[in-house]
Amino acid sequence: MKGLKNKIVVITGATSGIGAACAKHFAKEKANLILLARRLPILKELSKELTEKYKIKVYCAELDVRKKSAVQKVFAALPVEWQKIDVLINNAGLSRGLDKIDSGKSKDWEEMIDTNLKGLLYVTYEALQFMVPRKSGHIINLGSTAGHDVYPAGNVYCATKFGVKALSESFRIDLLDKNIKVTSVDPGMVETNFSKVRFHGDESRANKVYKGLIPLSADDVADAIIYCATRPAHVNINEIILTPIAQASANFTYRKEN
Ligand code: NDP
Ligand code: 8X3
């Protein structure tokens, strides 16, 4: 197993859910972290906790991945000692709304496309400028079961995750001669702030998503990501699909009543 001690790991969307869990799991493995998200105070709090607990180094920056010039600035401002990026976890992402296509809101569509696809591209491009010259690095994208099967009213969110799947596959081809690993980690239902964000803060609607089953936790997904990041140098995990035991695919779940 390849160790993560002193490796530099970039995590987008590290303020919540899977991103925050990844920060904790990689910190436990003694990696040094570059944490990015829009809510800087939360990143700073997490950084304080992790540096004290694990004696690692953390570099935080406020970033909205939808803003190309902001992404460029954050990477251009990285001090030399932070430029040797070993792992990029493209986690920042969201769903907005669960509306049939004839009643969907274009603002929601744009936010999902701009974050989940364009944001992922902007960040990946900048990280690659540091990885390619070293012929070393690992890009881990958060896909989803929604990128394998569409579900009713999933339309644009599913399209973005099908897009992430296509990007992961094509990055892998484009980077073959650069010795850069590319992995897609594709979970089913994970209980995070995801559904609250999807339903624009409506908690009672969000809670119903996980009713009657035990969803994955953000820690379960971070654990799978750690596995991908710690394989021997010649091994690439192309894709991991993980679901709760009560979920067979995006469309088939088993829920106990009460
Ligand atoms: P959360 O809502 O808990 O976390 C989302 C994170 O993304 C937050 O830290 C948020 O940070 C960040 N983010 C959102 N928009 C932006 C932006 N424009 N710029 C920078 N950061 C942004 O959800 P999850 O942890 O569940 O989601 C993480 C990823 O996992 C997403 O890509 C999601 O699609 C994927 N996923 C989730 C599943 C689930 O069931 N929960 C299942 C499959 C995949 P901030 O608001 O501070 O910017
Ligand atoms: C999140 C999983 O099923 O809510 O990507 O779309 S789902």
mmCIF file of C-alpha atoms and ligand atoms in Angstrom:
data_model
loop_
_atom_site.group_PDB
_atom_site.id
_atom_site.type_symbol
_atom_site.label_atom_id
_atom_site.label_comp_id
_atom_site.label_asym_id
_atom_site.label_seq_id
_atom_site.Cartn_x
_atom_site.Cartn_y
_atom_site.Cartn_z
ATOM 1 C CA MET A 1 0.000 0.000 0.000
ATOM 2 C CA LYS A 2 1.241 3.461 -0.925
ATOM 3 C CA GLY A 3 1.393 5.777 2.099
ATOM 4 C CA LEU A 4 -0.072 9.279 2.199
ATOM 5 C CA LYS A 5 2.288 10.805 4.770
ATOM 6 C CA ASN A 6 3.396 14.304 3.638
ATOM 7 C CA LYS A 7 1.511 13.954 0.331
ATOM 8 C CA ILE A 8 -0.322 17.075 -0.825
ATOM 9 C CA VAL A 9 -4.047 16.495 -1.282
ATOM 10 C CA VAL A 10 -6.423 19.118 -2.708
ATOM 11 C CA ILE A 11 -10.080 18.750 -1.717
ATOM 12 C CA THR A 12 -12.780 20.932 -3.248
ATOM 13 C CA GLY A 13 -15.988 21.406 -1.272
ATOM 14 C CA ALA A 14 -14.287 20.542 2.009
ATOM 15 C CA THR A 15 -16.766 22.428 4.239
ATOM 16 C CA SER A 16 -19.386 19.687 4.385
ATOM 17 C CA GLY A 17 -20.322 16.074 3.805
ATOM 18 C CA ILE A 18 -17.970 13.913 1.744
ATOM 19 C CA GLY A 19 -15.363 16.672 1.292
ATOM 20 C CA ALA A 20 -15.095 17.330 5.043
ATOM 21 C CA ALA A 21 -14.937 13.578 5.730
ATOM 22 C CA CYS A 22 -12.134 13.220 3.168
ATOM 23 C CA ALA A 23 -10.220 16.018 4.903
ATOM 24 C CA LYS A 24 -10.431 14.109 8.190
ATOM 25 C CA HIS A 25 -9.512 10.723 6.702
ATOM 26 C CA PHE A 26 -6.543 12.077 4.727
ATOM 27 C CA ALA A 27 -5.381 14.075 7.751
ATOM 28 C CA LYS A 28 -5.454 10.883 9.807
ATOM 29 C CA GLU A 29 -3.112 9.379 7.187
ATOM 30 C CA LYS A 30 -0.805 12.390 7.747
ATOM 31 C CA ALA A 31 -1.327 13.984 4.340
ATOM 32 C CA ASN A 32 -1.029 17.774 4.068
ATOM 33 C CA LEU A 33 -4.221 19.356 2.785
ATOM 34 C CA ILE A 34 -5.290 22.164 0.483
ATOM 35 C CA LEU A 35 -8.932 22.783 1.399
ATOM 36 C CA LEU A 36 -11.142 24.799 -0.951
ATOM 37 C CA ALA A 37 -14.781 25.926 -0.709
ATOM 38 C CA ARG A 38 -16.851 29.100 -0.607
ATOM 39 C CA ARG A 39 -17.287 29.209 3.210
ATOM 40 C CA LEU A 40 -13.818 30.134 4.440
ATOM 41 C CA PRO A 41 -14.672 30.352 8.185
ATOM 42 C CA ILE A 42 -15.751 26.683 8.159
ATOM 43 C CA LEU A 43 -12.545 25.696 6.345
ATOM 44 C CA LYS A 44 -10.491 27.590 8.933
ATOM 45 C CA GLU A 45 -12.254 25.854 11.803
ATOM 46 C CA LEU A 46 -11.658 22.442 10.197
ATOM 47 C CA SER A 47 -8.039 23.355 9.530
ATOM 48 C CA LYS A 48 -7.503 24.272 13.191
ATOM 49 C CA GLU A 49 -9.020 20.981 14.324
ATOM 50 C CA LEU A 50 -6.946 18.877 11.916
ATOM 51 C CA THR A 51 -3.612 20.635 12.411
ATOM 52 C CA GLU A 52 -3.942 20.328 16.196
ATOM 53 C CA LYS A 53 -5.112 16.717 16.161
ATOM 54 C CA TYR A 54 -2.877 15.248 13.448
ATOM 55 C CA LYS A 55 0.086 17.680 13.350
ATOM 56 C CA ILE A 56 -0.282 18.130 9.594
ATOM 57 C CA LYS A 57 -0.170 21.287 7.457
ATOM 58 C CA VAL A 58 -3.350 22.743 5.974
ATOM 59 C CA TYR A 59 -3.680 25.511 3.373
ATOM 60 C CA CYS A 60 -7.190 26.944 3.041
ATOM 61 C CA ALA A 61 -8.610 29.219 0.379
ATOM 62 C CA GLU A 62 -12.050 30.567 -0.355
ATOM 63 C CA LEU A 63 -13.097 29.396 -3.795
ATOM 64 C CA ASP A 64 -16.226 29.267 -5.885
ATOM 65 C CA VAL A 65 -15.266 26.642 -8.475
ATOM 66 C CA ARG A 66 -17.716 28.189 -10.973
ATOM 67 C CA LYS A 67 -15.460 31.229 -11.327
ATOM 68 C CA LYS A 68 -12.655 30.416 -13.731
ATOM 69 C CA SER A 69 -10.551 33.469 -12.853
ATOM 70 C CA ALA A 70 -10.889 32.722 -9.127
ATOM 71 C CA VAL A 71 -9.762 29.137 -9.720
ATOM 72 C CA GLN A 72 -6.754 30.394 -11.700
ATOM 73 C CA LYS A 73 -5.886 32.886 -8.922
ATOM 74 C CA VAL A 74 -6.054 30.295 -6.137
ATOM 75 C CA PHE A 75 -3.670 27.932 -7.939
ATOM 76 C CA ALA A 76 -1.370 30.755 -9.089
ATOM 77 C CA ALA A 77 -1.105 31.926 -5.469
ATOM 78 C CA LEU A 78 -0.013 28.550 -4.111
ATOM 79 C CA PRO A 79 3.347 28.876 -2.348
ATOM 80 C CA VAL A 80 6.062 26.720 -3.974
ATOM 81 C CA GLU A 81 5.949 24.174 -1.162
ATOM 82 C CA TRP A 82 2.248 23.565 -1.889
ATOM 83 C CA GLN A 83 2.615 23.160 -5.656
ATOM 84 C CA LYS A 84 3.631 19.512 -5.595
ATOM 85 C CA ILE A 85 0.027 18.294 -5.714
ATOM 86 C CA ASP A 86 -0.233 14.521 -5.360
ATOM 87 C CA VAL A 87 -4.006 14.030 -5.221
ATOM 88 C CA LEU A 88 -6.912 16.194 -6.383
ATOM 89 C CA ILE A 89 -10.360 15.263 -5.088
ATOM 90 C CA ASN A 90 -12.981 16.935 -7.282
ATOM 91 C CA ASN A 91 -15.768 16.762 -4.746
ATOM 92 C CA ALA A 92 -17.479 20.190 -4.917
ATOM 93 C CA GLY A 93 -20.890 19.610 -6.397
ATOM 94 C CA LEU A 94 -24.591 19.837 -5.856
ATOM 95 C CA SER A 95 -28.069 19.097 -7.071
ATOM 96 C CA ARG A 96 -30.727 21.794 -7.206
ATOM 97 C CA GLY A 97 -34.374 20.859 -7.465
ATOM 98 C CA LEU A 98 -36.098 17.623 -8.394
ATOM 99 C CA ASP A 99 -38.457 18.917 -11.053
ATOM 100 C CA LYS A 100 -39.709 17.309 -14.221
ATOM 101 C CA ILE A 101 -38.079 18.838 -17.257
ATOM 102 C CA ASP A 102 -41.166 20.887 -18.255
ATOM 103 C CA SER A 103 -41.217 22.630 -14.877
ATOM 104 C CA GLY A 104 -37.471 22.857 -14.163
ATOM 105 C CA LYS A 105 -35.763 26.146 -13.383
ATOM 106 C CA SER A 106 -32.980 27.275 -15.652
ATOM 107 C CA LYS A 107 -31.193 28.900 -12.679
ATOM 108 C CA ASP A 108 -30.975 25.457 -11.028
ATOM 109 C CA TRP A 109 -29.776 23.837 -14.272
ATOM 110 C CA GLU A 110 -27.060 26.438 -14.700
ATOM 111 C CA GLU A 111 -25.852 26.135 -11.118
ATOM 112 C CA MET A 112 -25.477 22.344 -11.457
ATOM 113 C CA ILE A 113 -23.760 22.489 -14.848
ATOM 114 C CA ASP A 114 -21.466 25.344 -13.777
ATOM 115 C CA THR A 115 -20.430 23.623 -10.536
ATOM 116 C CA ASN A 116 -20.408 19.914 -11.330
ATOM 117 C CA LEU A 117 -18.933 20.116 -14.821
ATOM 118 C CA LYS A 118 -17.348 23.491 -15.563
ATOM 119 C CA GLY A 119 -15.987 23.895 -12.018
ATOM 120 C CA LEU A 120 -14.490 20.417 -12.116
ATOM 121 C CA LEU A 121 -12.827 21.228 -15.442
ATOM 122 C CA TYR A 122 -11.369 24.566 -14.265
ATOM 123 C CA VAL A 123 -9.896 23.013 -11.112
ATOM 124 C CA THR A 124 -8.550 19.948 -12.912
ATOM 125 C CA TYR A 125 -6.851 22.065 -15.572
ATOM 126 C CA GLU A 126 -5.007 24.135 -12.957
ATOM 127 C CA ALA A 127 -3.961 21.111 -10.880
ATOM 128 C CA LEU A 128 -2.663 19.372 -14.006
ATOM 129 C CA GLN A 129 -0.280 22.264 -14.681
ATOM 130 C CA PHE A 130 1.556 21.081 -11.556
ATOM 131 C CA MET A 131 1.076 17.320 -12.047
ATOM 132 C CA VAL A 132 1.999 16.934 -15.720
ATOM 133 C CA PRO A 133 5.579 18.322 -15.520
ATOM 134 C CA ARG A 134 6.251 15.920 -12.620
ATOM 135 C CA LYS A 135 4.552 13.026 -14.429
ATOM 136 C CA SER A 136 2.816 12.180 -11.201
ATOM 137 C CA GLY A 137 -0.597 12.706 -9.652
ATOM 138 C CA HIS A 138 -4.039 11.289 -9.004
ATOM 139 C CA ILE A 139 -7.370 12.874 -9.914
ATOM 140 C CA ILE A 140 -10.361 11.516 -8.032
ATOM 141 C CA ASN A 141 -13.755 12.686 -9.274
ATOM 142 C CA LEU A 142 -17.003 12.361 -7.352
ATOM 143 C CA GLY A 143 -19.441 10.817 -9.777
ATOM 144 C CA SER A 144 -22.672 9.155 -8.670
ATOM 145 C CA THR A 145 -25.059 6.300 -9.323
ATOM 146 C CA ALA A 146 -26.940 9.184 -10.992
ATOM 147 C CA GLY A 147 -24.185 9.050 -13.621
ATOM 148 C CA HIS A 148 -25.053 5.440 -14.457
ATOM 149 C CA ASP A 149 -28.879 5.446 -14.436
ATOM 150 C CA VAL A 150 -31.243 8.375 -14.799
ATOM 151 C CA TYR A 151 -34.196 8.627 -12.419
ATOM 152 C CA PRO A 152 -37.472 10.544 -12.621
ATOM 153 C CA ALA A 153 -36.902 14.331 -12.425
ATOM 154 C CA GLY A 154 -33.150 13.736 -12.078
ATOM 155 C CA ASN A 155 -32.651 15.153 -15.606
ATOM 156 C CA VAL A 156 -29.952 17.840 -15.326
ATOM 157 C CA TYR A 157 -28.258 16.507 -12.156
ATOM 158 C CA CYS A 158 -28.031 13.078 -13.816
ATOM 159 C CA ALA A 159 -26.700 14.724 -16.992
ATOM 160 C CA THR A 160 -23.921 16.375 -14.998
ATOM 161 C CA LYS A 161 -22.931 13.077 -13.375
ATOM 162 C CA PHE A 162 -23.078 11.231 -16.714
ATOM 163 C CA GLY A 163 -20.800 14.073 -17.827
ATOM 164 C CA VAL A 164 -18.422 13.486 -14.921
ATOM 165 C CA LYS A 165 -18.277 9.803 -15.910
ATOM 166 C CA ALA A 166 -17.398 10.786 -19.485
ATOM 167 C CA LEU A 167 -14.761 13.233 -18.250
ATOM 168 C CA SER A 168 -13.156 10.657 -15.934
ATOM 169 C CA GLU A 169 -12.954 8.164 -18.796
ATOM 170 C CA SER A 170 -11.514 10.674 -21.221
ATOM 171 C CA PHE A 171 -9.060 12.187 -18.699
ATOM 172 C CA ARG A 172 -7.752 8.651 -18.221
ATOM 173 C CA ILE A 173 -7.082 8.316 -21.940
ATOM 174 C CA ASP A 174 -5.632 11.817 -22.352
ATOM 175 C CA LEU A 175 -3.292 11.370 -19.388
ATOM 176 C CA LEU A 176 -2.125 7.841 -20.198
ATOM 177 C CA ASP A 177 1.379 8.972 -21.145
ATOM 178 C CA LYS A 178 1.624 11.343 -18.174
ATOM 179 C CA ASN A 179 1.566 8.695 -15.441
ATOM 180 C CA ILE A 180 -1.458 10.343 -13.820
ATOM 181 C CA LYS A 181 -4.147 8.205 -12.223
ATOM 182 C CA VAL A 182 -7.828 8.997 -12.737
ATOM 183 C CA THR A 183 -10.566 7.493 -10.569
ATOM 184 C CA SER A 184 -14.302 8.022 -10.380
ATOM 185 C CA VAL A 185 -15.924 7.322 -7.024
ATOM 186 C CA ASP A 186 -19.655 6.935 -7.602
ATOM 187 C CA PRO A 187 -21.852 6.651 -4.507
ATOM 188 C CA GLY A 188 -25.564 6.090 -4.194
ATOM 189 C CA MET A 189 -27.419 7.700 -1.296
ATOM 190 C CA VAL A 190 -25.116 9.420 1.192
ATOM 191 C CA GLU A 191 -26.614 11.348 4.095
ATOM 192 C CA THR A 192 -24.973 14.789 3.979
ATOM 193 C CA ASN A 193 -26.316 18.262 3.267
ATOM 194 C CA PHE A 194 -26.872 17.138 -0.324
ATOM 195 C CA SER A 195 -30.675 16.747 -0.127
ATOM 196 C CA LYS A 196 -31.088 19.910 1.965
ATOM 197 C CA VAL A 197 -29.239 21.819 -0.765
ATOM 198 C CA ARG A 198 -31.253 20.038 -3.476
ATOM 199 C CA PHE A 199 -34.531 21.140 -1.853
ATOM 200 C CA HIS A 200 -33.299 24.677 -1.198
ATOM 201 C CA GLY A 201 -33.190 24.223 2.600
ATOM 202 C CA ASP A 202 -36.455 22.274 3.026
ATOM 203 C CA GLU A 203 -35.297 19.881 5.774
ATOM 204 C CA SER A 204 -38.487 17.847 6.093
ATOM 205 C CA ARG A 205 -38.370 17.040 2.369
ATOM 206 C CA ALA A 206 -34.654 16.257 2.621
ATOM 207 C CA ASN A 207 -35.152 13.893 5.574
ATOM 208 C CA LYS A 208 -37.685 11.821 3.608
ATOM 209 C CA VAL A 209 -34.981 10.862 1.090
ATOM 210 C CA TYR A 210 -33.303 8.581 3.654
ATOM 211 C CA LYS A 211 -36.453 7.318 5.404
ATOM 212 C CA GLY A 212 -36.695 3.564 5.991
ATOM 213 C CA LEU A 213 -33.115 2.683 5.072
ATOM 214 C CA ILE A 214 -29.598 3.200 6.333
ATOM 215 C CA PRO A 215 -27.835 5.463 3.828
ATOM 216 C CA LEU A 216 -24.098 5.599 3.308
ATOM 217 C CA SER A 217 -22.258 8.052 5.526
ATOM 218 C CA ALA A 218 -19.718 10.569 4.262
ATOM 219 C CA ASP A 219 -17.123 8.484 6.150
ATOM 220 C CA ASP A 220 -18.041 5.402 4.091
ATOM 221 C CA VAL A 221 -17.253 7.322 0.907
ATOM 222 C CA ALA A 222 -14.052 8.846 2.317
ATOM 223 C CA ASP A 223 -12.942 5.337 3.256
ATOM 224 C CA ALA A 224 -13.382 4.198 -0.379
ATOM 225 C CA ILE A 225 -11.469 7.263 -1.564
ATOM 226 C CA ILE A 226 -8.598 6.470 0.804
ATOM 227 C CA TYR A 227 -8.525 2.953 -0.645
ATOM 228 C CA CYS A 228 -8.223 4.361 -4.194
ATOM 229 C CA ALA A 229 -5.464 6.773 -3.141
ATOM 230 C CA THR A 230 -3.338 4.153 -1.418
ATOM 231 C CA ARG A 231 -2.946 1.489 -4.108
ATOM 232 C CA PRO A 232 0.557 0.686 -5.351
ATOM 233 C CA ALA A 233 2.034 3.078 -7.917
ATOM 234 C CA HIS A 234 1.218 0.829 -10.897
ATOM 235 C CA VAL A 235 -2.440 0.232 -9.909
ATOM 236 C CA ASN A 236 -5.300 2.521 -10.925
ATOM 237 C CA ILE A 237 -8.814 2.035 -9.589
ATOM 238 C CA ASN A 238 -10.878 3.265 -12.522
ATOM 239 C CA GLU A 239 -14.259 3.358 -10.832
ATOM 240 C CA ILE A 240 -15.944 2.441 -7.587
ATOM 241 C CA ILE A 241 -19.732 2.293 -7.290
ATOM 242 C CA LEU A 242 -20.893 2.053 -3.685
ATOM 243 C CA THR A 243 -24.439 2.043 -2.368
ATOM 244 C CA PRO A 244 -26.231 1.292 0.868
ATOM 245 C CA ILE A 245 -27.182 -2.391 1.095
ATOM 246 C CA ALA A 246 -30.805 -1.287 0.640
ATOM 247 C CA GLN A 247 -30.060 0.386 -2.716
ATOM 248 C CA ALA A 248 -29.449 -1.684 -5.856
ATOM 249 C CA SER A 249 -29.117 1.264 -8.254
ATOM 250 C CA ALA A 250 -30.340 4.828 -8.657
ATOM 251 C CA ASN A 251 -33.916 3.573 -9.137
ATOM 252 C CA PHE A 252 -34.229 0.560 -6.847
ATOM 253 C CA THR A 253 -34.284 0.904 -3.078
ATOM 254 C CA TYR A 254 -35.863 -1.144 -0.316
ATOM 255 C CA ARG A 255 -37.376 0.823 2.567
ATOM 256 C CA LYS A 256 -38.733 -0.560 5.797
ATOM 257 C CA GLU A 257 -41.969 1.042 6.935
ATOM 258 C CA ASN A 258 -41.920 3.110 10.191
HETATM 259 P P1 NDP B 1 -22.775 18.574 0.695
HETATM 260 O O1 NDP B 1 -23.871 19.523 0.318
HETATM 261 O O2 NDP B 1 -22.747 18.098 2.103
HETATM 262 O O3 NDP B 1 -21.358 19.207 0.334
HETATM 263 C C1 NDP B 1 -21.145 19.835 -0.888
HETATM 264 C C2 NDP B 1 -19.829 20.592 -0.845
HETATM 265 O O4 NDP B 1 -19.629 21.199 -2.136
HETATM 266 C C3 NDP B 1 -19.820 21.696 0.178
HETATM 267 O O5 NDP B 1 -18.621 21.633 0.904
HETATM 268 C C4 NDP B 1 -19.883 22.982 -0.651
HETATM 269 O O6 NDP B 1 -19.077 23.985 -0.032
HETATM 270 C C5 NDP B 1 -19.221 22.540 -1.946
HETATM 271 N N1 NDP B 1 -19.629 23.372 -3.073
HETATM 272 C C6 NDP B 1 -20.844 23.475 -3.638
HETATM 273 N N2 NDP B 1 -20.829 24.402 -4.608
HETATM 274 C C7 NDP B 1 -19.556 24.887 -4.652
HETATM 275 C C8 NDP B 1 -18.905 25.865 -5.436
HETATM 276 N N3 NDP B 1 -19.561 26.557 -6.379
HETATM 277 N N4 NDP B 1 -17.598 26.108 -5.216
HETATM 278 C C9 NDP B 1 -16.930 25.420 -4.256
HETATM 279 N N5 NDP B 1 -17.482 24.484 -3.484
HETATM 280 C C10 NDP B 1 -18.789 24.231 -3.680
HETATM 281 O O7 NDP B 1 -22.921 17.350 -0.315
HETATM 282 P P2 NDP B 1 -22.091 15.993 -0.498
HETATM 283 O O8 NDP B 1 -20.946 15.933 0.409
HETATM 284 O O9 NDP B 1 -23.076 14.904 -0.479
HETATM 285 O O10 NDP B 1 -21.608 16.160 -2.013
HETATM 286 C C11 NDP B 1 -20.254 16.095 -2.409
HETATM 287 C C12 NDP B 1 -20.176 15.497 -3.805
HETATM 288 O O11 NDP B 1 -20.651 14.153 -3.775
HETATM 289 C C13 NDP B 1 -20.991 16.199 -4.870
HETATM 290 O O12 NDP B 1 -20.253 16.251 -6.061
HETATM 291 C C14 NDP B 1 -22.213 15.291 -5.045
HETATM 292 O O13 NDP B 1 -22.791 15.410 -6.319
HETATM 293 C C15 NDP B 1 -21.560 13.941 -4.827
HETATM 294 N N6 NDP B 1 -22.466 12.870 -4.466
HETATM 295 C C16 NDP B 1 -23.276 12.962 -3.357
HETATM 296 C C17 NDP B 1 -24.133 11.926 -3.042
HETATM 297 C C18 NDP B 1 -25.103 12.012 -1.903
HETATM 298 O O14 NDP B 1 -26.082 11.229 -1.879
HETATM 299 N N7 NDP B 1 -24.902 12.886 -0.927
HETATM 300 C C19 NDP B 1 -24.144 10.705 -3.840
HETATM 301 C C20 NDP B 1 -23.284 10.720 -4.987
HETATM 302 C C21 NDP B 1 -22.459 11.754 -5.258
HETATM 303 P P3 NDP B 1 -19.473 25.539 0.094
HETATM 304 O O15 NDP B 1 -20.953 25.629 0.147
HETATM 305 O O16 NDP B 1 -18.786 25.980 1.367
HETATM 306 O O17 NDP B 1 -18.856 26.176 -1.108
HETATM 307 C C1 8X3 B 2 -26.527 11.668 -5.410
HETATM 308 C C2 8X3 B 2 -27.268 10.381 -5.415
HETATM 309 O O1 8X3 B 2 -29.485 9.311 -6.055
HETATM 310 O O2 8X3 B 2 -29.568 11.398 -4.846
HETATM 311 O O3 8X3 B 2 -25.660 11.749 -6.489
HETATM 312 O O4 8X3 B 2 -28.906 11.356 -7.158
HETATM 313 S S1 8X3 B 2 -28.879 10.646 -5.901
#
